[in-house]
Amino acid sequence: DGGITQSPKYLFRKEGQNVTLSCEQNLNHDAMYWYRQDPGQGLRLIYYSQIVNDFQKGDIAEGYSVSREKKESFPLTVTSAQKNPTAFYLCASSLRGDRGQWGNQPQHFGDGTRLSIL
Amino acid sequence: GESVGLHLPTLSVQEGDNSIINCAYSNSASDYFIWYKQESGKGPQFIIDIRSNMDKRQGQRVTVLLNKTVKHLSLQIAATQPGDSAVYFCAGKSGGSYIPTFGRGTSLIVHP
């Protein structure tokens, strides 16, 4: 059964600590994304990647880093530079659109990681 | 860029009624729209999408209507059930853009 798996479901960060959120997909999707969701807010884009070994900053990339060494995996590191990391983090993936045009395909989401500060 | 917003933060309906969730967008060049359902503690789940060359698209118990003249789209849920209780997001993508913009969400509450 194909899907997107995020782990862990809950994560706690200590002061000055970096933490890494895992995202794996077996949908054979080219593109992967990380979003942050705060209470009562829409989804804000942190980073996205269209192909392996390439990624771009989204609207709120400061304090975060990513890697895309494999098509299936897109881990997100929340660094100590991110001063307000408490949020619900969502990973998504999507197919390449028709005729090579990106974007006209829905994103499929994992079930999120809730990050809190200790 | 694109700005997408939902009209009401909360919508309460009785079980069996039809629900209508509205969404407005700002960019007349927007070419693709998606509706998602998010249950508590879970990620958004794809419901239905529509491209700008269409006015209406139907799925199972759901219909999306797109009015490009007033830059408005709606999600209609027929015979709403308690299991439909969730937050519903619309997302829109401008022509030439790669990433959709998400609205804030409408919380649908279904009373038995």
mmCIF file of C-alpha atoms in Angstrom:
data_model
loop_
_atom_site.group_PDB
_atom_site.id
_atom_site.type_symbol
_atom_site.label_atom_id
_atom_site.label_comp_id
_atom_site.label_asym_id
_atom_site.label_seq_id
_atom_site.Cartn_x
_atom_site.Cartn_y
_atom_site.Cartn_z
ATOM 1 C CA ASP A 1 0.000 0.000 0.000
ATOM 2 C CA GLY A 2 1.652 3.227 -1.175
ATOM 3 C CA GLY A 3 1.887 6.305 0.943
ATOM 4 C CA ILE A 4 3.943 8.807 2.860
ATOM 5 C CA THR A 5 5.353 7.947 6.257
ATOM 6 C CA GLN A 6 6.445 10.592 8.708
ATOM 7 C CA SER A 7 8.275 9.802 11.928
ATOM 8 C CA PRO A 8 8.249 10.277 14.775
ATOM 9 C CA LYS A 9 4.650 11.297 15.430
ATOM 10 C CA TYR A 10 5.707 13.388 18.449
ATOM 11 C CA LEU A 11 9.108 14.991 19.045
ATOM 12 C CA PHE A 12 10.514 17.143 21.796
ATOM 13 C CA ARG A 13 13.441 19.498 21.363
ATOM 14 C CA LYS A 14 15.727 20.801 24.051
ATOM 15 C CA GLU A 15 17.274 24.249 23.980
ATOM 16 C CA GLY A 16 20.140 24.461 21.490
ATOM 17 C CA GLN A 17 19.404 21.084 19.974
ATOM 18 C CA ASN A 18 18.947 20.155 16.324
ATOM 19 C CA VAL A 19 16.270 17.584 15.554
ATOM 20 C CA THR A 20 15.515 15.712 12.344
ATOM 21 C CA LEU A 21 12.072 14.759 11.094
ATOM 22 C CA SER A 22 11.835 11.807 8.749
ATOM 23 C CA CYS A 23 9.697 11.623 5.591
ATOM 24 C CA GLU A 24 9.622 8.586 3.310
ATOM 25 C CA GLN A 25 7.360 7.935 0.310
ATOM 26 C CA ASN A 26 6.856 4.844 -1.828
ATOM 27 C CA LEU A 27 4.582 6.517 -4.379
ATOM 28 C CA ASN A 28 7.449 7.048 -6.856
ATOM 29 C CA HIS A 29 6.732 10.768 -6.754
ATOM 30 C CA ASP A 30 9.339 13.172 -8.082
ATOM 31 C CA ALA A 31 8.534 16.175 -5.899
ATOM 32 C CA MET A 32 8.528 16.403 -2.120
ATOM 33 C CA TYR A 33 7.636 19.249 0.215
ATOM 34 C CA TRP A 34 7.780 20.303 3.867
ATOM 35 C CA TYR A 35 5.088 22.491 5.410
ATOM 36 C CA ARG A 36 4.598 23.975 8.833
ATOM 37 C CA GLN A 37 1.099 24.286 10.316
ATOM 38 C CA ASP A 38 0.310 26.468 13.313
ATOM 39 C CA PRO A 39 -3.086 26.471 15.091
ATOM 40 C CA GLY A 40 -5.772 28.152 12.994
ATOM 41 C CA GLN A 41 -3.356 28.769 10.143
ATOM 42 C CA GLY A 42 -2.960 27.499 6.639
ATOM 43 C CA LEU A 43 0.081 25.538 5.553
ATOM 44 C CA ARG A 44 3.316 27.452 5.095
ATOM 45 C CA LEU A 45 6.003 26.074 2.801
ATOM 46 C CA ILE A 46 9.442 25.473 4.313
ATOM 47 C CA TYR A 47 11.366 23.660 1.540
ATOM 48 C CA TYR A 48 10.596 21.683 -1.571
ATOM 49 C CA SER A 49 12.490 19.415 -3.933
ATOM 50 C CA GLN A 50 11.704 18.553 -7.534
ATOM 51 C CA ILE A 51 14.480 15.995 -8.089
ATOM 52 C CA VAL A 52 17.161 14.154 -6.170
ATOM 53 C CA ASN A 53 20.082 16.299 -4.974
ATOM 54 C CA ASP A 54 18.177 19.523 -5.581
ATOM 55 C CA PHE A 55 15.895 21.573 -3.330
ATOM 56 C CA GLN A 56 14.609 25.131 -2.997
ATOM 57 C CA LYS A 57 13.657 27.363 -0.087
ATOM 58 C CA GLY A 58 10.018 28.055 0.546
ATOM 59 C CA ASP A 59 8.469 31.002 2.362
ATOM 60 C CA ILE A 60 9.835 30.227 5.843
ATOM 61 C CA ALA A 61 13.129 28.340 5.337
ATOM 62 C CA GLU A 62 15.153 30.185 8.005
ATOM 63 C CA GLY A 63 16.208 27.854 10.807
ATOM 64 C CA TYR A 64 15.527 24.714 8.772
ATOM 65 C CA SER A 65 17.613 22.504 6.488
ATOM 66 C CA VAL A 66 16.836 19.563 4.192
ATOM 67 C CA SER A 67 18.537 16.975 2.028
ATOM 68 C CA ARG A 68 17.347 14.873 -0.917
ATOM 69 C CA GLU A 69 19.855 12.085 -1.420
ATOM 70 C CA LYS A 70 17.213 9.549 -2.449
ATOM 71 C CA LYS A 71 13.973 9.925 -4.380
ATOM 72 C CA GLU A 72 12.033 8.306 -1.551
ATOM 73 C CA SER A 73 13.371 10.391 1.311
ATOM 74 C CA PHE A 74 13.278 14.076 2.256
ATOM 75 C CA PRO A 75 14.341 14.620 5.897
ATOM 76 C CA LEU A 76 13.889 18.006 7.576
ATOM 77 C CA THR A 77 16.257 19.277 10.269
ATOM 78 C CA VAL A 78 14.959 21.903 12.667
ATOM 79 C CA THR A 79 18.073 23.697 13.853
ATOM 80 C CA SER A 80 18.686 25.616 17.055
ATOM 81 C CA ALA A 81 18.452 28.780 14.948
ATOM 82 C CA GLN A 82 14.688 28.218 14.671
ATOM 83 C CA LYS A 83 13.525 30.074 17.763
ATOM 84 C CA ASN A 84 9.861 29.124 17.552
ATOM 85 C CA PRO A 85 9.844 25.499 16.399
ATOM 86 C CA THR A 86 6.664 24.367 18.144
ATOM 87 C CA ALA A 87 4.279 23.380 15.332
ATOM 88 C CA PHE A 88 2.791 20.518 13.343
ATOM 89 C CA TYR A 89 5.099 19.578 10.458
ATOM 90 C CA LEU A 90 3.687 18.030 7.309
ATOM 91 C CA CYS A 91 5.524 16.324 4.488
ATOM 92 C CA ALA A 92 3.939 15.928 1.058
ATOM 93 C CA SER A 93 4.801 14.548 -2.355
ATOM 94 C CA SER A 94 3.395 14.847 -5.851
ATOM 95 C CA LEU A 95 3.773 13.528 -9.376
ATOM 96 C CA ARG A 96 5.200 15.541 -12.208
ATOM 97 C CA GLY A 97 2.307 17.149 -14.091
ATOM 98 C CA ASP A 98 1.110 16.387 -17.604
ATOM 99 C CA ARG A 99 3.617 16.919 -20.414
ATOM 100 C CA GLY A 100 6.347 17.685 -17.916
ATOM 101 C CA GLN A 101 4.533 20.681 -16.504
ATOM 102 C CA TRP A 102 4.936 20.877 -12.772
ATOM 103 C CA GLY A 103 2.151 21.683 -10.458
ATOM 104 C CA ASN A 104 -1.124 20.382 -11.876
ATOM 105 C CA GLN A 105 -1.160 17.346 -9.659
ATOM 106 C CA PRO A 106 -2.456 17.148 -6.092
ATOM 107 C CA GLN A 107 -0.063 16.779 -3.224
ATOM 108 C CA HIS A 108 -0.341 13.740 -0.992
ATOM 109 C CA PHE A 109 0.423 14.276 2.683
ATOM 110 C CA GLY A 110 1.797 12.249 5.535
ATOM 111 C CA ASP A 111 0.196 12.295 8.985
ATOM 112 C CA GLY A 112 2.604 14.834 10.406
ATOM 113 C CA THR A 113 5.077 15.232 13.245
ATOM 114 C CA ARG A 114 4.177 17.392 16.216
ATOM 115 C CA LEU A 115 7.267 19.153 17.551
ATOM 116 C CA SER A 116 7.362 20.772 20.972
ATOM 117 C CA ILE A 117 10.023 22.454 23.092
ATOM 118 C CA LEU A 118 11.038 20.938 26.417
ATOM 119 C CA GLY B 1 1.518 35.504 -6.209
ATOM 120 C CA GLU B 2 -1.681 33.884 -5.112
ATOM 121 C CA SER B 3 -3.818 34.565 -2.087
ATOM 122 C CA VAL B 4 -6.457 32.059 -1.112
ATOM 123 C CA GLY B 5 -8.955 32.477 1.679
ATOM 124 C CA LEU B 6 -11.966 30.748 3.091
ATOM 125 C CA HIS B 7 -15.051 32.733 3.982
ATOM 126 C CA LEU B 8 -15.977 31.199 7.314
ATOM 127 C CA PRO B 9 -13.706 29.684 9.953
ATOM 128 C CA THR B 10 -16.504 27.405 11.216
ATOM 129 C CA LEU B 11 -19.587 25.846 9.634
ATOM 130 C CA SER B 12 -22.143 23.874 11.660
ATOM 131 C CA VAL B 13 -24.699 21.639 9.940
ATOM 132 C CA GLN B 14 -27.150 18.907 10.854
ATOM 133 C CA GLU B 15 -26.508 15.343 9.748
ATOM 134 C CA GLY B 16 -28.160 14.741 6.402
ATOM 135 C CA ASP B 17 -28.038 18.377 5.287
ATOM 136 C CA ASN B 18 -25.936 19.565 2.379
ATOM 137 C CA SER B 19 -22.824 21.579 3.275
ATOM 138 C CA ILE B 20 -21.269 24.353 1.226
ATOM 139 C CA ILE B 21 -17.763 25.573 1.987
ATOM 140 C CA ASN B 22 -16.610 28.654 0.118
ATOM 141 C CA CYS B 23 -13.204 29.896 -0.933
ATOM 142 C CA ALA B 24 -11.997 33.019 -2.728
ATOM 143 C CA TYR B 25 -8.763 33.590 -4.594
ATOM 144 C CA SER B 26 -6.997 36.700 -5.785
ATOM 145 C CA ASN B 27 -5.098 35.845 -8.958
ATOM 146 C CA SER B 28 -7.145 35.672 -12.139
ATOM 147 C CA ALA B 29 -4.303 33.618 -13.718
ATOM 148 C CA SER B 30 -4.861 30.765 -11.244
ATOM 149 C CA ASP B 31 -5.247 27.549 -13.174
ATOM 150 C CA TYR B 32 -5.616 24.723 -10.678
ATOM 151 C CA PHE B 33 -7.487 24.307 -7.398
ATOM 152 C CA ILE B 34 -7.592 21.529 -4.845
ATOM 153 C CA TRP B 35 -9.764 20.756 -1.833
ATOM 154 C CA TYR B 36 -8.362 18.884 1.144
ATOM 155 C CA LYS B 37 -9.937 17.424 4.300
ATOM 156 C CA GLN B 38 -7.910 17.351 7.502
ATOM 157 C CA GLU B 39 -9.025 15.353 10.506
ATOM 158 C CA SER B 40 -7.637 16.104 13.940
ATOM 159 C CA GLY B 41 -4.033 14.976 14.338
ATOM 160 C CA LYS B 42 -3.712 13.846 10.723
ATOM 161 C CA GLY B 43 -2.386 15.209 7.476
ATOM 162 C CA PRO B 44 -4.623 16.755 4.795
ATOM 163 C CA GLN B 45 -6.363 14.231 2.575
ATOM 164 C CA PHE B 46 -7.044 15.005 -1.094
ATOM 165 C CA ILE B 47 -10.772 15.281 -1.869
ATOM 166 C CA ILE B 48 -11.149 16.713 -5.360
ATOM 167 C CA ASP B 49 -9.416 19.079 -7.761
ATOM 168 C CA ILE B 50 -10.492 21.252 -10.672
ATOM 169 C CA ARG B 51 -8.653 22.945 -13.490
ATOM 170 C CA SER B 52 -9.503 26.422 -14.686
ATOM 171 C CA ASN B 53 -10.928 25.148 -17.979
ATOM 172 C CA MET B 54 -13.808 23.599 -16.023
ATOM 173 C CA ASP B 55 -16.736 25.124 -14.076
ATOM 174 C CA LYS B 56 -17.818 22.053 -12.178
ATOM 175 C CA ARG B 57 -16.491 18.690 -11.179
ATOM 176 C CA GLN B 58 -18.226 15.940 -9.246
ATOM 177 C CA GLY B 59 -16.931 13.181 -7.053
ATOM 178 C CA GLN B 60 -18.548 10.840 -4.608
ATOM 179 C CA ARG B 61 -20.970 13.047 -2.590
ATOM 180 C CA VAL B 62 -18.811 16.100 -3.359
ATOM 181 C CA THR B 63 -19.038 18.768 -6.051
ATOM 182 C CA VAL B 64 -16.633 21.620 -6.666
ATOM 183 C CA LEU B 65 -17.859 24.721 -8.467
ATOM 184 C CA LEU B 66 -15.496 27.282 -9.949
ATOM 185 C CA ASN B 67 -16.630 30.805 -10.818
ATOM 186 C CA LYS B 68 -13.736 32.513 -12.543
ATOM 187 C CA THR B 69 -15.662 35.742 -13.018
ATOM 188 C CA VAL B 70 -15.752 36.445 -9.293
ATOM 189 C CA LYS B 71 -12.723 34.284 -8.437
ATOM 190 C CA HIS B 72 -14.637 31.997 -6.156
ATOM 191 C CA LEU B 73 -14.866 28.270 -5.659
ATOM 192 C CA SER B 74 -17.022 26.144 -3.432
ATOM 193 C CA LEU B 75 -17.087 22.599 -2.138
ATOM 194 C CA GLN B 76 -20.518 21.059 -1.765
ATOM 195 C CA ILE B 77 -20.951 17.935 0.345
ATOM 196 C CA ALA B 78 -24.230 16.096 -0.100
ATOM 197 C CA ALA B 79 -26.007 14.389 2.804
ATOM 198 C CA THR B 80 -23.356 15.400 5.317
ATOM 199 C CA GLN B 81 -22.377 12.702 7.790
ATOM 200 C CA PRO B 82 -20.644 12.875 11.202
ATOM 201 C CA GLY B 83 -17.539 11.424 9.556
ATOM 202 C CA ASP B 84 -17.339 14.554 7.398
ATOM 203 C CA SER B 85 -16.482 16.624 10.478
ATOM 204 C CA ALA B 86 -12.999 18.010 9.810
ATOM 205 C CA VAL B 87 -11.149 21.112 8.659
ATOM 206 C CA TYR B 88 -11.437 21.735 4.918
ATOM 207 C CA PHE B 89 -8.743 23.606 3.004
ATOM 208 C CA CYS B 90 -8.788 25.003 -0.475
ATOM 209 C CA ALA B 91 -5.513 25.511 -2.315
ATOM 210 C CA GLY B 92 -4.873 27.356 -5.540
ATOM 211 C CA LYS B 93 -1.988 27.524 -7.968
ATOM 212 C CA SER B 94 -1.207 30.415 -10.274
ATOM 213 C CA GLY B 95 -0.325 29.735 -13.866
ATOM 214 C CA GLY B 96 3.436 29.253 -14.149
ATOM 215 C CA SER B 97 3.835 28.642 -10.427
ATOM 216 C CA TYR B 98 4.928 25.309 -9.090
ATOM 217 C CA ILE B 99 3.527 25.441 -5.560
ATOM 218 C CA PRO B 100 -0.114 25.883 -4.489
ATOM 219 C CA THR B 101 -1.117 28.411 -1.833
ATOM 220 C CA PHE B 102 -3.315 27.148 0.994
ATOM 221 C CA GLY B 103 -6.161 28.989 2.686
ATOM 222 C CA ARG B 104 -6.668 28.910 6.451
ATOM 223 C CA GLY B 105 -9.347 26.260 6.567
ATOM 224 C CA THR B 106 -13.010 25.966 7.514
ATOM 225 C CA SER B 107 -13.926 23.701 10.408
ATOM 226 C CA LEU B 108 -17.047 21.684 9.497
ATOM 227 C CA ILE B 109 -19.033 20.461 12.496
ATOM 228 C CA VAL B 110 -21.773 17.925 11.821
ATOM 229 C CA HIS B 111 -24.412 17.539 14.519
ATOM 230 C CA PRO B 112 -26.198 14.175 14.748
#
